[in-house]
Short mmCIF file of C-alpha atoms (C1' of nucleotides) in Angstrom, two decimals:
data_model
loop_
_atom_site.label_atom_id
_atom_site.label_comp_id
_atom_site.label_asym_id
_atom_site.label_seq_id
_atom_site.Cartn_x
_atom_site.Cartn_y
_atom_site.Cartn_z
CA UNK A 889 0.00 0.00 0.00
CA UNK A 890 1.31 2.92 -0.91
CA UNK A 891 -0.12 6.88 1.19
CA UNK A 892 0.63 9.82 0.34
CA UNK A 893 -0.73 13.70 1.12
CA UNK A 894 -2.00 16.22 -1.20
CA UNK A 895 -1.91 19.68 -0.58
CA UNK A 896 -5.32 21.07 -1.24
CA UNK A 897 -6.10 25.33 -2.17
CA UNK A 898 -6.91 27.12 0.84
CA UNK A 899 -10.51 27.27 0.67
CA UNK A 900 -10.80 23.21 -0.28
CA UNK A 901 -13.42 21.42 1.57
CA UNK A 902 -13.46 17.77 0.99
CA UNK A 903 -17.30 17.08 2.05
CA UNK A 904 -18.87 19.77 0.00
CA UNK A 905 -16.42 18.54 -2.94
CA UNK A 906 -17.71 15.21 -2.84
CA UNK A 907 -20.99 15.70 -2.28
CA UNK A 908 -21.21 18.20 -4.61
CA UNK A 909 -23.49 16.09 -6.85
CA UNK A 910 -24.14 12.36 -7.15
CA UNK A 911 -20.94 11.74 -9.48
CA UNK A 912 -19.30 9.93 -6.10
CA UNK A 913 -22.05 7.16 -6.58
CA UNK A 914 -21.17 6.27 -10.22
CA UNK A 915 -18.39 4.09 -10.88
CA UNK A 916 -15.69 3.74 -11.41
CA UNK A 917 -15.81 6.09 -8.47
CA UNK A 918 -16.86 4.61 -5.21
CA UNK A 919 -18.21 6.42 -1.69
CA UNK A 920 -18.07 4.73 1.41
CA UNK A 921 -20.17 7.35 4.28
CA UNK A 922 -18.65 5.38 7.24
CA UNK A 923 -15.24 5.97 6.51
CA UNK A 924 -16.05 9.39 4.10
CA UNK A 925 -13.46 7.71 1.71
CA UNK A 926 -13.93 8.43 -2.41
CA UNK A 927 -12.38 5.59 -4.19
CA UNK A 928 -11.83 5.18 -7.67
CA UNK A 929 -10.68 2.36 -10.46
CA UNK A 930 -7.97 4.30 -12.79
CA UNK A 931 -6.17 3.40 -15.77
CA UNK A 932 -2.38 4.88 -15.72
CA UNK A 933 -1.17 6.12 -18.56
CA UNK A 934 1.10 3.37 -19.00
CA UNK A 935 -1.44 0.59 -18.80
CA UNK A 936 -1.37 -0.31 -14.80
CA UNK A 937 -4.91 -0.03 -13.23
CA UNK A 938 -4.77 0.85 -9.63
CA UNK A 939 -7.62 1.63 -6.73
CA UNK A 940 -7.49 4.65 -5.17
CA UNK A 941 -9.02 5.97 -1.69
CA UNK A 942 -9.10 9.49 -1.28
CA UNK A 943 -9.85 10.89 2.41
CA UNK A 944 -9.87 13.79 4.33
CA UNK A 945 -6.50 14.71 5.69
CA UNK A 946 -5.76 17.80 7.77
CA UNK A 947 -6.90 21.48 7.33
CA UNK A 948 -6.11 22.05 3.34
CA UNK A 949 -4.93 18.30 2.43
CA UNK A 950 -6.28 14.81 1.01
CA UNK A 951 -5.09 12.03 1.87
CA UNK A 952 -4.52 9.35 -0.84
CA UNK A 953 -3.98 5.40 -0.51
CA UNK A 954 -3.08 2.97 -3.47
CA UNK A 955 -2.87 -0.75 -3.21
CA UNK A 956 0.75 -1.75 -4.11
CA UNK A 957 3.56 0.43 -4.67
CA UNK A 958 3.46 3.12 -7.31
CA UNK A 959 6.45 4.86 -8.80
CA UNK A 960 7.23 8.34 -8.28
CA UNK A 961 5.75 9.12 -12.03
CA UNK A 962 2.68 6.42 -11.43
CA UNK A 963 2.13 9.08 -7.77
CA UNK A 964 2.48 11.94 -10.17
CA UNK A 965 -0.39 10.85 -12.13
CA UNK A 966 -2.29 9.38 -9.47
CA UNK A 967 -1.87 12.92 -7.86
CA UNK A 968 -2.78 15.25 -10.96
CA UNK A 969 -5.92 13.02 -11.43
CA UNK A 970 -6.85 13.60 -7.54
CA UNK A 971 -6.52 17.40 -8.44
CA UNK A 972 -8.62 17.37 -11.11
CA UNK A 973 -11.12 15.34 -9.80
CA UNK A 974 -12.01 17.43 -6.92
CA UNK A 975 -11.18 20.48 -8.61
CA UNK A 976 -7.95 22.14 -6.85
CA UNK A 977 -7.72 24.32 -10.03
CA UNK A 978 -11.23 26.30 -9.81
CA UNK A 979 -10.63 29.83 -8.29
CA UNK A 980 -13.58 30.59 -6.39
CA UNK A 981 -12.66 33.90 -4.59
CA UNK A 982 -14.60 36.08 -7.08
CA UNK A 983 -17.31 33.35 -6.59
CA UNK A 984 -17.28 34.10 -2.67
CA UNK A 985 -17.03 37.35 -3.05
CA UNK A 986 -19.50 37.43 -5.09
CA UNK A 987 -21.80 35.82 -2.83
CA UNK A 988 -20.97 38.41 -0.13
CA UNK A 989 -23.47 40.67 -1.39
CA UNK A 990 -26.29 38.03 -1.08
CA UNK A 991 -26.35 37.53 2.92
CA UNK A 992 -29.06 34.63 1.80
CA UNK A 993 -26.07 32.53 0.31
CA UNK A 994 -23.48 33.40 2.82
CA UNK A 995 -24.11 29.05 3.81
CA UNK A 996 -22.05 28.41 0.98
CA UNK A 997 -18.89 29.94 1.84
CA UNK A 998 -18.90 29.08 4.86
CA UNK A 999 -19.37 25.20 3.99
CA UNK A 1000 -16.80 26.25 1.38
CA UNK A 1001 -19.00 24.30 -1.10
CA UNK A 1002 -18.73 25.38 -5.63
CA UNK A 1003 -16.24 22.64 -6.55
CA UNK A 1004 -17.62 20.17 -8.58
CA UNK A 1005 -16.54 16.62 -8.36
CA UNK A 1006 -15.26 15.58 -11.89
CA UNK A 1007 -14.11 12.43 -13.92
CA UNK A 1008 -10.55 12.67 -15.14
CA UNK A 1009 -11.45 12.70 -19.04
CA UNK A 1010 -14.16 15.01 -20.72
CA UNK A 1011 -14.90 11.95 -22.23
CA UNK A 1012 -16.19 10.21 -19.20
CA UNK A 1013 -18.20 13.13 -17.90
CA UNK A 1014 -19.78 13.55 -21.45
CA UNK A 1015 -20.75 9.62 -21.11
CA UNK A 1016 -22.27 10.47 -17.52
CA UNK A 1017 -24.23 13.79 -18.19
CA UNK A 1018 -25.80 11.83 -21.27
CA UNK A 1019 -26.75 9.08 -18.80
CA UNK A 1020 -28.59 11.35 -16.74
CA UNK A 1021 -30.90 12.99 -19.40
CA UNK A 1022 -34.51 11.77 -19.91
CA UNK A 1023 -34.76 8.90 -16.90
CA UNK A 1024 -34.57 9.16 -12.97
CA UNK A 1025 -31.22 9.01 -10.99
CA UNK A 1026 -31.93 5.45 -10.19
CA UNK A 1027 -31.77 4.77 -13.48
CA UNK A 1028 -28.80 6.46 -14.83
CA UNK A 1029 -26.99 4.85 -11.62
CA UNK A 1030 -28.17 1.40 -13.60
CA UNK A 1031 -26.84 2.82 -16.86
CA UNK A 1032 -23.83 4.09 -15.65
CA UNK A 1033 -22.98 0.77 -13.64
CA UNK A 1034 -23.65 -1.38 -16.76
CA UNK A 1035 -21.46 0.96 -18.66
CA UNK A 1036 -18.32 0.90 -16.87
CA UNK A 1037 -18.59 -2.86 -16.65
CA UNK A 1038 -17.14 -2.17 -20.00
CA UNK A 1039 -13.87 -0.98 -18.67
CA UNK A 1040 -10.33 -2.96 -18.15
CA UNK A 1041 -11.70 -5.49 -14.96
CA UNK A 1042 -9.78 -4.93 -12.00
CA UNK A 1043 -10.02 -6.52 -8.62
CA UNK A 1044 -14.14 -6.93 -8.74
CA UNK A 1045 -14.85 -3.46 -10.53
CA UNK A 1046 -13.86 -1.84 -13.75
CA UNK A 1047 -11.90 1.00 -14.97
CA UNK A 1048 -14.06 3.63 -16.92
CA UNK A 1049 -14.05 2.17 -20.71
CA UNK A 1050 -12.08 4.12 -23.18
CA UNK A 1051 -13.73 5.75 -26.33
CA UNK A 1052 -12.03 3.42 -28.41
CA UNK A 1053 -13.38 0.43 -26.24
CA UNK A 1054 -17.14 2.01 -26.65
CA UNK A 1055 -16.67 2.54 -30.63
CA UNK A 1056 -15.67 -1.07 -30.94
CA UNK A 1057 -19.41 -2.32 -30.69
CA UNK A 1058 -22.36 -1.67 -33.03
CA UNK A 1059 -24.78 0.57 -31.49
CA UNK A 1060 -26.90 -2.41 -31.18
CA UNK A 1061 -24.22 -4.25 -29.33
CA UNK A 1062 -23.72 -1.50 -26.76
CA UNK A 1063 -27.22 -0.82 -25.98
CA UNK A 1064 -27.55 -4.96 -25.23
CA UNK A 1065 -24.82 -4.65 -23.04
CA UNK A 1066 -25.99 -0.95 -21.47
CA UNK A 1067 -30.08 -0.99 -21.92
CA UNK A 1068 -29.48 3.33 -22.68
CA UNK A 1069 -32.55 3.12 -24.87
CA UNK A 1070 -31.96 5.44 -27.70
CA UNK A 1071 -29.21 7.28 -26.04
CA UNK A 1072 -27.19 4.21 -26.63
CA UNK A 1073 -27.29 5.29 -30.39
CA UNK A 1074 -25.83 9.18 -28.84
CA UNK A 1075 -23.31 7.35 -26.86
CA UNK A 1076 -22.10 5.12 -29.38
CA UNK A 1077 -21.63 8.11 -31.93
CA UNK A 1078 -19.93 10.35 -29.56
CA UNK A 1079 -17.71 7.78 -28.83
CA UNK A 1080 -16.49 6.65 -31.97
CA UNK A 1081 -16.16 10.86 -33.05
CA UNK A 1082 -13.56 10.58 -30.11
CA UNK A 1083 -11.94 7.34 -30.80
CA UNK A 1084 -11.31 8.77 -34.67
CA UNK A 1085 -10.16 11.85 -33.31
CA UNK A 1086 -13.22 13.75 -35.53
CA UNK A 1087 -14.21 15.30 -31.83
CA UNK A 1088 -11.21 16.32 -29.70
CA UNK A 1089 -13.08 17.00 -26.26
CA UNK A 1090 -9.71 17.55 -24.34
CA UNK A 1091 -9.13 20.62 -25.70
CA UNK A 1092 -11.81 22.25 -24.25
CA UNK A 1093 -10.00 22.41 -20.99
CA UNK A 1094 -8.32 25.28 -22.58
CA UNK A 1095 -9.08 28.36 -20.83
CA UNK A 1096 -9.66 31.16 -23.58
CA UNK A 1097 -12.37 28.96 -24.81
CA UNK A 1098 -15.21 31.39 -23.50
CA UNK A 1099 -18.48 29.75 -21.84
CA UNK A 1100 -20.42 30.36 -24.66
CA UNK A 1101 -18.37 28.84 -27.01
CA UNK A 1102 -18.26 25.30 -24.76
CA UNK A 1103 -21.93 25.57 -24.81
CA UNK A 1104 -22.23 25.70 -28.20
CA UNK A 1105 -20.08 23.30 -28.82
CA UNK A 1106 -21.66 20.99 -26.46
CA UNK A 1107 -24.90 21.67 -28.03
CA UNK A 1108 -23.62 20.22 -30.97
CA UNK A 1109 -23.50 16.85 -29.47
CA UNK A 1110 -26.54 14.77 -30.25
CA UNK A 1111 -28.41 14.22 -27.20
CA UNK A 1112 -26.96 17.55 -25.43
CA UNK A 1113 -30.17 20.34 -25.00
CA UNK A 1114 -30.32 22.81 -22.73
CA UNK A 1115 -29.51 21.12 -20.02
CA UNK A 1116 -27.11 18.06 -20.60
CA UNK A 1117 -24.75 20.87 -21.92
CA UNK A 1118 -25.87 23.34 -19.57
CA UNK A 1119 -24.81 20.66 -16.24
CA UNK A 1120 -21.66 19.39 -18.38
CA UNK A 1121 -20.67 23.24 -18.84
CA UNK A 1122 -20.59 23.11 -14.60
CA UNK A 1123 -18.31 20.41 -14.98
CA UNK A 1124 -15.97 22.26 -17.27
CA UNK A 1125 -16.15 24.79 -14.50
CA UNK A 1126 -18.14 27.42 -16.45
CA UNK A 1127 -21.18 28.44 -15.18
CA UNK A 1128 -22.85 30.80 -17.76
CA UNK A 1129 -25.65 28.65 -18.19
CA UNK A 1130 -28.24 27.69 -16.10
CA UNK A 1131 -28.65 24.17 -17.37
CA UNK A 1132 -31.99 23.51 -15.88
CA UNK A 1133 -33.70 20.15 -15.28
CA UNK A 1134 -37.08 19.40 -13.05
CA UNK A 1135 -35.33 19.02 -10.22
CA UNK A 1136 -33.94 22.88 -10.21
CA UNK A 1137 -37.13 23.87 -11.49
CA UNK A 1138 -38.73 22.10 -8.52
CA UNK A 1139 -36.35 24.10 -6.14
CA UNK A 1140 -37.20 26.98 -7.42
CA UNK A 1141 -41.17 26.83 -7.12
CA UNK A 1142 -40.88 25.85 -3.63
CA UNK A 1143 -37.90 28.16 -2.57
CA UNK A 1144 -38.63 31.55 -4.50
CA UNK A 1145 -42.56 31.42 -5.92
CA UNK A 1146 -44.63 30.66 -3.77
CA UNK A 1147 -44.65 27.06 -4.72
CA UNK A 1148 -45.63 28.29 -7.67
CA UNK A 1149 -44.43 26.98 -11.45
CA UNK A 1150 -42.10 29.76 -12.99
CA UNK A 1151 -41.11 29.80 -16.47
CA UNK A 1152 -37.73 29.12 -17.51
CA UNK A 1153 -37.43 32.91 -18.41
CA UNK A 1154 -38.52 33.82 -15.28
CA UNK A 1155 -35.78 31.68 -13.37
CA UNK A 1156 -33.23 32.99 -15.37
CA UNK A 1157 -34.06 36.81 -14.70
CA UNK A 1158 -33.87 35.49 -11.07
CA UNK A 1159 -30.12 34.28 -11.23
CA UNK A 1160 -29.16 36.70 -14.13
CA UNK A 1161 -27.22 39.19 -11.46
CA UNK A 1162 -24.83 36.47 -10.39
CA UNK A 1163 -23.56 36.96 -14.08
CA UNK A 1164 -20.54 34.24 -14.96
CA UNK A 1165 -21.46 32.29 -11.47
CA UNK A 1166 -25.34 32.06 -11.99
CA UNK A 1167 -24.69 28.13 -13.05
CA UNK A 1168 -23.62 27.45 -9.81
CA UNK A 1169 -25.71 29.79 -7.46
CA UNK A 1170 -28.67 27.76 -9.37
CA UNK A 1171 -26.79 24.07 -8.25
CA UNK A 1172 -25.95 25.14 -5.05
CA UNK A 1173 -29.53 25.81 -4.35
CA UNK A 1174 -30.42 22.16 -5.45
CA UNK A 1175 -27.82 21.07 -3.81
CA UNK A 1176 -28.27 23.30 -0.49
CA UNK A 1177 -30.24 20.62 1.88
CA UNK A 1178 -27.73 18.07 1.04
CA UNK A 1179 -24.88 19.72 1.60
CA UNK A 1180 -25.93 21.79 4.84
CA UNK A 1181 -27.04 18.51 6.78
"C1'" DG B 988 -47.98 -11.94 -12.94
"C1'" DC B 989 -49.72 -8.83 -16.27
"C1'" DG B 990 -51.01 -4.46 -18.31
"C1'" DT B 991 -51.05 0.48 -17.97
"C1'" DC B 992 -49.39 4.84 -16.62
"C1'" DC B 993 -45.80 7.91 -15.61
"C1'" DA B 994 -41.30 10.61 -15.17
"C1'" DG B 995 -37.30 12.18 -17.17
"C1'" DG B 996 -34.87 15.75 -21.78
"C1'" DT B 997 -33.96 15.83 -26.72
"C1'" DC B 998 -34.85 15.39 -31.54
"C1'" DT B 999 -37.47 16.04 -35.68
"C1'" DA B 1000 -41.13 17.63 -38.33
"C1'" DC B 1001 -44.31 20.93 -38.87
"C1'" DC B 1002 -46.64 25.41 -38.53
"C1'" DG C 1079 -39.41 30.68 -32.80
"C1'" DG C 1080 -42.77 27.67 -30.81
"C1'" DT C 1081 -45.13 23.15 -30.39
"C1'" DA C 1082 -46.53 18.15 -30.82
"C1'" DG C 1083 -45.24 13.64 -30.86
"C1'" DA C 1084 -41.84 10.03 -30.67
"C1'" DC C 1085 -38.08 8.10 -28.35
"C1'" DC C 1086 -36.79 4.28 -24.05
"C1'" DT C 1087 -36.56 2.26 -19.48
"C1'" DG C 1088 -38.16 0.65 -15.26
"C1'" DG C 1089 -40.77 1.83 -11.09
"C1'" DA C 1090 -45.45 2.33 -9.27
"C1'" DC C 1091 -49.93 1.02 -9.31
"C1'" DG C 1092 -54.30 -1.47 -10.07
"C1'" DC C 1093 -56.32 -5.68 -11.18
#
DNA sequence: GCGTCCAGGTCTACC
DNA sequence: GGTAGACCTGGACGC
């Protein structure tokens, strides 16, 4: 077993990471509440598949186990992934300060909650987001399950299956293995785009890529509307767009008219003054009785 | 056990 | 630009 310690930004908090939305719950990922451990099946860049456990280590640091020993480039990897995944990168000081002039949201800096748990590939999230469209959360947890199956096995679980893996089956053949109904056929295509290097997803990490442009890009994506590539442009950590599903629209009725139905032009004159952030202010909200208790 | 209804977004065709 | 209907799955419900 190998441990080491991560050094995390200042205002990191692992809880409000994690259970920043139900992306701990979908595998290859793993949450265990007892122990508040994250684990995770991952495919090195040089073929080895490892499990990792991520806990909570001291004030500003993660603590990180891997079965067997690693080399000092395998912890380098393991270590960038860890960032990435629970988002060391995302500067949310304007964010916060932001929120200072809204005494009603002050909860959420002081839970230090806005980082989004993330895959370690586009890809994956892509996969995940188009699991969740159309069906209940039980069900894309079914999806999602049967899809990583797919993956390298490891030790009882999979690693997350690679584009090229996914484009190797007919679309018929991958919706008999994942029952996506006809997203299978979205899943299958944005796959193989990936695998032939048509659609280059990685790139949009690149930070002078504005948010509209990754919106409209994602909207290109069949089987991304409003909100698929509104809630994957959170994960990107842009938050221009509302990406609204019943479940904010629920939140809203009950929290801010009257539980009343509002239109989706209403709701977005609501959150309009948070500007670049209003993405976020909207999840945080759905989010809020979650991550408070 | 069987049949029916329903919830959940997106796409396409049409106006 | 807005709207209707189709697309799928599986849970809930009534019989």
């Amino acid at each position: 077993m190998s441990t080491f310690t991560l050094a995390a930004p200042e205002n990191f908090r692992y809880a409000s990471t994690i259970n920043s939305h139900g992306w701990c719950l979908l595998p290859p990922f793993g949450y265990d509440e007892g122990s508040a451990t994250l684990s995770r099946i991952q495919r090195l860049s040089d073929g080895r598949i490892v499990r990792l456990a991520v806990s909570s280590g001291n004030d500003r640091s993660v603590n990180v186990a891997v079965e067997g020993q690693v080399t000092p480039a395998q912890q380098a990897e393991i270590s960038a992934i860890v960032a990435r995944c629970l988002g060391f990168e995302q500067d949310l000081n304007s964010f916060y300060s932001l929120l200072r002039q809204h005494p009603e949201y002050a909860w959420i800096e002081q839970i230090g909650a806005g980082r989004m748990l993330v895959s370690p590939t586009i890809f994956e999230d892509l996969a995940k987001t188009l699991l969740t469209t159309n069906t209940t959360w039980n069900m894309t947890r079914q999806m999602v399950a049967r899809l990583a199956a797919l993956g390298e096995p490891y030790d009882g679980g999979h690693a997350f299956p690679t584009p090229e893996r996914l484009a190797s089956f007919s679309a018929d053949e991958l919706n008999a293995q994942v029952n996506a109904g006809y997203r299978g056929a979205y899943l299958r295509t944005l796959a193989a785009q990936i695998a032939s290097g048509q659609l280059d997803v990685e790139s949009w990490r690149d930070p002078n890529l504005t948010g509209a442009e990754l919106y409209k890009r994602l909207k290109t994506i069949k089987g991304f509307g409003d909100y698929a590539a509104g809630a994957m442009l959170r994960l990107l950590g842009r938050f221009d767009e509302l990406g609204l599903d019943s479940e904010c629209r629920r939140m809203y009725k009950g929290r801010h008219n009257g539980g009343t139905p509002a239109t989706d032009k209403e709701i977005a004159a609501y959150y309009a003054p948070f500007g670049q952030w209003r993405g976020l202010v909207v999840w945080m909200e759905v989010m809020q009785d979650w991550l408070v208790s």
